[in-house]
């Protein structure tokens, strides 16, 4: 089950950008634009992480944070603010925020912090391992991380999606058309040769030795991962 992230942000453009990036990463999201709306949703639905802007209408972010912490201590809260004062940061952390980011920020850094907090949260450590291991490769689907011989490998979102589809269907020969439909989507109108291009990218990143190819070509069909 995907982690549920609540975005409490009155700037609709910023909220939408964050939402789209999170959903692309596979998270379930909810967006509200005021403090009262955020608290109302938190009382109705389980939420693992809250992205909370300080300057929001009705109830400001500090008050929302105080009320979140009065309800539970488990929900991860990352504060966002346009201010850059030490006082605001200290106040947020003293009230129980797990992290703090100052606007403007890079979305990649926000995503990295979210993944880190979710990965090492006590709730996560009690959950069953959701990883896939094939030969020298391990995929942690909960964190969208890939390891080769124990070292993390940097993959683009598309490379990861392609690898995950192949891994979930290991020992099965997959046609290029199948792969395109599942990884690029049914509305993709490009050439299926795009699969060959991304397979080359993956092989370069995942094949540390000259042993039998990790991703094998099935002549006249497509590709498969053979375990």
C-alpha positions as a LaTeX table, in Angstrom:
\begin{tabular}{lrrr}
\hline
Residue & $x$ (\AA) & $y$ (\AA) & $z$ (\AA) \\
\hline
Unk1 & 0.00 & 0.00 & 0.00 \\
Unk2 & 1.34 & 3.47 & $-0.92$ \\
Unk3 & 2.11 & 5.98 & 1.80 \\
Unk4 & $-0.50$ & 8.73 & 2.06 \\
Unk5 & 0.93 & 12.25 & 2.00 \\
Unk6 & $-1.14$ & 15.32 & 2.86 \\
Unk7 & $-0.10$ & 18.67 & 1.37 \\
Unk8 & $-1.35$ & 21.72 & 3.30 \\
Unk9 & $-0.34$ & 24.66 & 1.11 \\
Unk10 & $-2.35$ & 27.76 & 0.14 \\
Unk11 & $-0.32$ & 28.46 & $-3.01$ \\
Unk12 & $-2.22$ & 26.29 & $-5.50$ \\
Unk13 & 0.62 & 26.24 & $-8.04$ \\
Unk14 & 3.20 & 25.02 & $-5.50$ \\
Unk15 & 0.72 & 22.48 & $-4.10$ \\
Unk16 & $-0.01$ & 21.12 & $-7.58$ \\
Unk17 & 3.67 & 20.78 & $-8.50$ \\
Unk18 & 4.39 & 18.88 & $-5.28$ \\
Unk19 & 1.32 & 16.69 & $-5.79$ \\
Unk20 & 2.27 & 15.73 & $-9.35$ \\
Unk21 & 5.83 & 14.85 & $-8.36$ \\
Unk22 & 4.68 & 12.75 & $-5.42$ \\
Unk23 & 2.10 & 10.88 & $-7.47$ \\
Unk24 & 4.73 & 10.17 & $-10.12$ \\
Unk25 & 6.84 & 8.66 & $-7.33$ \\
Unk26 & 3.92 & 6.39 & $-6.46$ \\
Unk27 & 2.54 & 8.11 & $-3.37$ \\
Unk28 & $-1.13$ & 8.65 & $-2.59$ \\
Unk29 & $-1.76$ & 12.38 & $-2.07$ \\
Unk30 & $-4.37$ & 14.75 & $-0.73$ \\
Unk31 & $-4.22$ & 18.55 & $-1.07$ \\
Unk32 & $-5.93$ & 21.19 & 1.05 \\
Unk33 & $-5.38$ & 24.93 & 1.18 \\
Unk34 & $-6.15$ & 25.86 & 4.79 \\
Unk35 & $-5.25$ & 24.69 & 8.26 \\
Unk36 & $-8.79$ & 23.73 & 9.23 \\
Unk37 & $-9.21$ & 21.62 & 6.09 \\
Unk38 & $-5.96$ & 19.84 & 6.85 \\
Unk39 & $-6.95$ & 18.99 & 10.42 \\
Unk40 & $-10.38$ & 17.81 & 9.28 \\
Unk41 & $-8.82$ & 15.40 & 6.77 \\
Unk42 & $-6.31$ & 14.12 & 9.33 \\
Unk43 & $-9.19$ & 13.18 & 11.63 \\
Unk44 & $-10.89$ & 11.19 & 8.84 \\
Unk45 & $-8.05$ & 9.42 & 7.01 \\
Unk46 & $-4.75$ & 7.80 & 7.94 \\
Unk47 & $-1.84$ & 9.96 & 6.76 \\
Unk48 & 1.82 & 8.99 & 7.07 \\
Unk49 & 3.39 & 12.34 & 6.21 \\
Unk50 & 2.25 & 15.98 & 6.11 \\
Unk51 & 3.87 & 18.73 & 4.05 \\
Unk52 & 2.80 & 21.81 & 5.99 \\
Unk53 & 3.21 & 25.43 & 4.94 \\
Unk54 & 3.60 & 27.90 & 7.79 \\
Unk55 & 1.66 & 30.79 & 6.23 \\
Unk56 & $-1.77$ & 29.28 & 5.55 \\
Unk57 & $-5.24$ & 30.78 & 6.18 \\
Unk58 & $-7.62$ & 30.09 & 9.09 \\
Unk59 & $-5.02$ & 28.38 & 11.27 \\
Unk60 & $-1.33$ & 29.00 & 10.65 \\
Unk61 & 1.09 & 26.14 & 10.22 \\
Unk62 & 2.49 & 26.34 & 13.75 \\
Unk63 & $-0.97$ & 25.96 & 15.28 \\
Unk64 & $-1.80$ & 23.12 & 12.89 \\
Unk65 & 1.44 & 21.40 & 13.90 \\
Unk66 & 0.63 & 21.82 & 17.59 \\
Unk67 & $-2.79$ & 20.22 & 17.06 \\
Unk68 & $-1.33$ & 17.39 & 14.96 \\
Unk69 & 1.06 & 16.56 & 17.77 \\
Unk70 & $-1.77$ & 16.65 & 20.32 \\
Unk71 & $-3.54$ & 13.99 & 18.20 \\
Unk72 & $-0.54$ & 11.73 & 17.58 \\
Unk73 & 3.23 & 11.60 & 17.60 \\
Unk74 & 3.65 & 9.24 & 14.66 \\
Unk75 & 2.74 & 11.40 & 11.66 \\
Unk76 & 5.83 & 12.82 & 9.95 \\
Unk77 & 5.61 & 16.59 & 9.43 \\
Unk78 & 7.83 & 18.57 & 7.07 \\
Unk79 & 7.36 & 22.33 & 7.39 \\
Unk80 & 7.58 & 24.72 & 4.43 \\
Unk81 & 7.95 & 28.47 & 4.72 \\
Unk82 & 8.99 & 31.52 & 2.73 \\
Unk83 & 10.66 & 32.85 & 5.84 \\
Unk84 & 14.29 & 32.18 & 6.56 \\
Unk85 & 14.51 & 33.08 & 10.24 \\
Unk86 & 16.14 & 30.83 & 12.81 \\
Unk87 & 13.24 & 31.61 & 15.16 \\
Unk88 & 10.65 & 30.06 & 12.83 \\
Unk89 & 12.75 & 26.97 & 12.31 \\
Unk90 & 13.40 & 26.50 & 16.01 \\
Unk91 & 9.73 & 27.06 & 16.83 \\
Unk92 & 8.62 & 24.45 & 14.30 \\
Unk93 & 11.13 & 21.89 & 15.50 \\
Unk94 & 10.30 & 22.55 & 19.16 \\
Unk95 & 6.62 & 21.93 & 18.38 \\
Unk96 & 7.48 & 18.55 & 16.91 \\
Unk97 & 8.23 & 19.05 & 13.20 \\
Unk98 & 10.45 & 16.33 & 11.77 \\
Unk99 & 12.04 & 18.57 & 9.16 \\
Unk100 & 12.00 & 22.10 & 7.77 \\
Unk101 & 12.50 & 23.51 & 4.27 \\
Unk102 & 12.70 & 27.15 & 3.21 \\
Unk103 & 11.09 & 28.36 & $-0.03$ \\
Unk104 & 12.20 & 28.39 & $-2.75$ \\
Unk105 & 13.39 & 24.80 & $-2.66$ \\
Unk106 & 14.37 & 22.12 & $-5.17$ \\
Unk107 & 11.64 & 19.49 & $-5.55$ \\
Unk108 & 14.31 & 16.76 & $-5.78$ \\
Unk109 & 15.56 & 17.68 & $-2.30$ \\
Unk110 & 12.04 & 17.61 & $-0.88$ \\
Unk111 & 11.45 & 14.15 & $-2.42$ \\
Unk112 & 14.74 & 12.88 & $-1.01$ \\
Unk113 & 13.84 & 14.08 & 2.48 \\
Unk114 & 10.38 & 12.50 & 2.23 \\
Unk115 & 11.86 & 9.15 & 1.19 \\
Unk116 & 14.40 & 9.29 & 4.01 \\
Unk117 & 11.86 & 10.08 & 6.71 \\
Unk118 & 9.47 & 7.37 & 5.52 \\
Unk119 & 12.25 & 4.81 & 5.20 \\
Unk120 & 13.57 & 5.23 & 8.73 \\
Unk121 & 10.28 & 5.90 & 10.47 \\
Unk122 & 9.65 & 3.40 & 13.34 \\
Unk123 & 6.42 & 2.25 & 11.63 \\
Unk124 & 8.42 & 1.28 & 8.54 \\
Unk125 & 10.92 & $-0.81$ & 10.46 \\
Unk126 & 8.08 & $-2.96$ & 11.80 \\
Unk127 & 6.61 & $-3.65$ & 8.37 \\
Unk128 & 7.54 & $-6.70$ & 6.24 \\
Unk129 & 10.37 & $-6.29$ & 3.75 \\
Unk130 & 9.03 & $-5.34$ & 0.33 \\
Unk131 & 12.18 & $-5.98$ & $-1.70$ \\
Unk132 & 12.95 & $-8.05$ & $-4.78$ \\
Unk133 & 16.32 & $-9.84$ & $-5.00$ \\
Unk134 & 17.64 & $-11.34$ & $-8.24$ \\
Unk135 & 21.27 & $-12.43$ & $-8.41$ \\
Unk136 & 23.45 & $-9.39$ & $-7.68$ \\
Unk137 & 20.47 & $-7.00$ & $-7.76$ \\
Unk138 & 18.07 & $-5.85$ & $-5.04$ \\
Unk139 & 15.07 & $-3.57$ & $-5.62$ \\
Unk140 & 13.41 & $-1.87$ & $-2.67$ \\
Unk141 & 10.01 & $-1.07$ & $-4.12$ \\
Unk142 & 8.85 & 0.84 & $-1.04$ \\
Unk143 & 11.67 & 3.38 & $-1.49$ \\
Unk144 & 12.12 & 2.97 & $-5.28$ \\
Unk145 & 15.79 & 2.16 & $-4.71$ \\
Unk146 & 18.02 & $-0.24$ & $-6.65$ \\
Unk147 & 21.22 & $-1.84$ & $-5.36$ \\
Unk148 & 23.90 & $-3.73$ & $-7.31$ \\
Unk149 & 26.22 & $-5.81$ & $-5.12$ \\
Unk150 & 25.08 & $-3.72$ & $-2.16$ \\
Unk151 & 25.74 & $-0.32$ & $-3.74$ \\
Unk152 & 22.88 & 1.97 & $-4.65$ \\
Unk153 & 22.43 & 2.72 & $-8.36$ \\
Unk154 & 20.98 & 5.98 & $-9.62$ \\
Unk155 & 18.14 & 5.29 & $-12.07$ \\
Unk156 & 15.77 & 7.70 & $-13.75$ \\
Unk157 & 12.05 & 7.17 & $-12.99$ \\
Unk158 & 11.54 & 5.56 & $-16.40$ \\
Unk159 & 14.54 & 3.26 & $-16.00$ \\
Unk160 & 13.23 & 2.20 & $-12.60$ \\
Unk161 & 9.73 & 1.52 & $-13.94$ \\
Unk162 & 11.17 & $-0.57$ & $-16.77$ \\
Unk163 & 13.41 & $-2.55$ & $-14.43$ \\
Unk164 & 10.55 & $-3.12$ & $-11.99$ \\
Unk165 & 8.27 & $-4.45$ & $-14.73$ \\
Unk166 & 10.96 & $-6.85$ & $-15.94$ \\
Unk167 & 11.75 & $-7.97$ & $-12.38$ \\
Unk168 & 8.11 & $-8.56$ & $-11.48$ \\
Unk169 & 7.86 & $-10.76$ & $-14.59$ \\
Unk170 & 11.24 & $-12.48$ & $-14.28$ \\
Unk171 & 11.76 & $-15.63$ & $-16.34$ \\
Unk172 & 9.05 & $-14.48$ & $-18.77$ \\
Unk173 & 9.81 & $-13.27$ & $-22.29$ \\
Unk174 & 8.15 & $-9.86$ & $-22.67$ \\
Unk175 & 7.37 & $-8.37$ & $-26.04$ \\
Unk176 & 8.40 & $-4.81$ & $-26.77$ \\
Unk177 & 4.77 & $-3.83$ & $-27.24$ \\
Unk178 & 3.87 & $-5.24$ & $-23.83$ \\
Unk179 & 6.70 & $-3.33$ & $-22.23$ \\
Unk180 & 5.75 & $-0.05$ & $-23.91$ \\
Unk181 & 2.12 & $-0.40$ & $-22.82$ \\
Unk182 & 3.01 & $-1.12$ & $-19.22$ \\
Unk183 & 5.92 & 1.29 & $-18.76$ \\
Unk184 & 5.17 & 4.15 & $-21.15$ \\
Unk185 & 1.38 & 3.78 & $-21.14$ \\
Unk186 & $-1.25$ & 2.92 & $-23.72$ \\
Unk187 & $-1.35$ & 6.50 & $-24.99$ \\
Unk188 & 2.32 & 6.40 & $-26.05$ \\
Unk189 & 2.59 & 6.80 & $-29.83$ \\
Unk190 & 6.35 & 6.55 & $-30.29$ \\
Unk191 & 8.38 & 3.68 & $-31.71$ \\
Unk192 & 8.90 & 0.52 & $-29.66$ \\
Unk193 & 12.63 & 0.99 & $-30.28$ \\
Unk194 & 12.54 & 3.22 & $-27.20$ \\
Unk195 & 12.59 & $-0.05$ & $-25.23$ \\
Unk196 & 15.92 & $-1.02$ & $-26.82$ \\
Unk197 & 17.40 & 2.35 & $-25.88$ \\
Unk198 & 16.37 & 2.05 & $-22.22$ \\
Unk199 & 17.48 & $-1.57$ & $-22.02$ \\
Unk200 & 20.96 & $-0.37$ & $-23.05$ \\
Unk201 & 20.86 & 2.27 & $-20.32$ \\
Unk202 & 19.90 & $-0.34$ & $-17.72$ \\
Unk203 & 22.49 & $-2.86$ & $-18.83$ \\
Unk204 & 25.22 & $-0.27$ & $-18.54$ \\
Unk205 & 24.18 & 0.60 & $-14.99$ \\
Unk206 & 23.32 & $-2.88$ & $-13.73$ \\
Unk207 & 25.97 & $-5.13$ & $-15.31$ \\
Unk208 & 29.18 & $-4.70$ & $-13.29$ \\
Unk209 & 30.96 & $-7.71$ & $-14.85$ \\
Unk210 & 31.16 & $-9.61$ & $-18.14$ \\
Unk211 & 29.06 & $-12.49$ & $-16.81$ \\
Unk212 & 25.84 & $-13.66$ & $-18.47$ \\
Unk213 & 23.71 & $-10.59$ & $-19.32$ \\
Unk214 & 21.34 & $-9.69$ & $-16.49$ \\
Unk215 & 18.67 & $-8.52$ & $-18.96$ \\
Unk216 & 18.58 & $-11.05$ & $-21.77$ \\
Unk217 & 17.44 & $-10.51$ & $-25.35$ \\
Unk218 & 14.84 & $-13.02$ & $-26.53$ \\
Unk219 & 15.34 & $-13.10$ & $-30.29$ \\
Unk220 & 12.22 & $-12.20$ & $-32.23$ \\
Unk221 & 10.30 & $-11.40$ & $-29.05$ \\
Unk222 & 11.80 & $-8.85$ & $-26.67$ \\
Unk223 & 13.53 & $-9.09$ & $-23.30$ \\
Unk224 & 13.48 & $-10.87$ & $-19.97$ \\
Unk225 & 15.31 & $-11.05$ & $-16.66$ \\
Unk226 & 16.35 & $-14.63$ & $-16.02$ \\
Unk227 & 16.86 & $-15.58$ & $-12.41$ \\
\hline
\end{tabular}
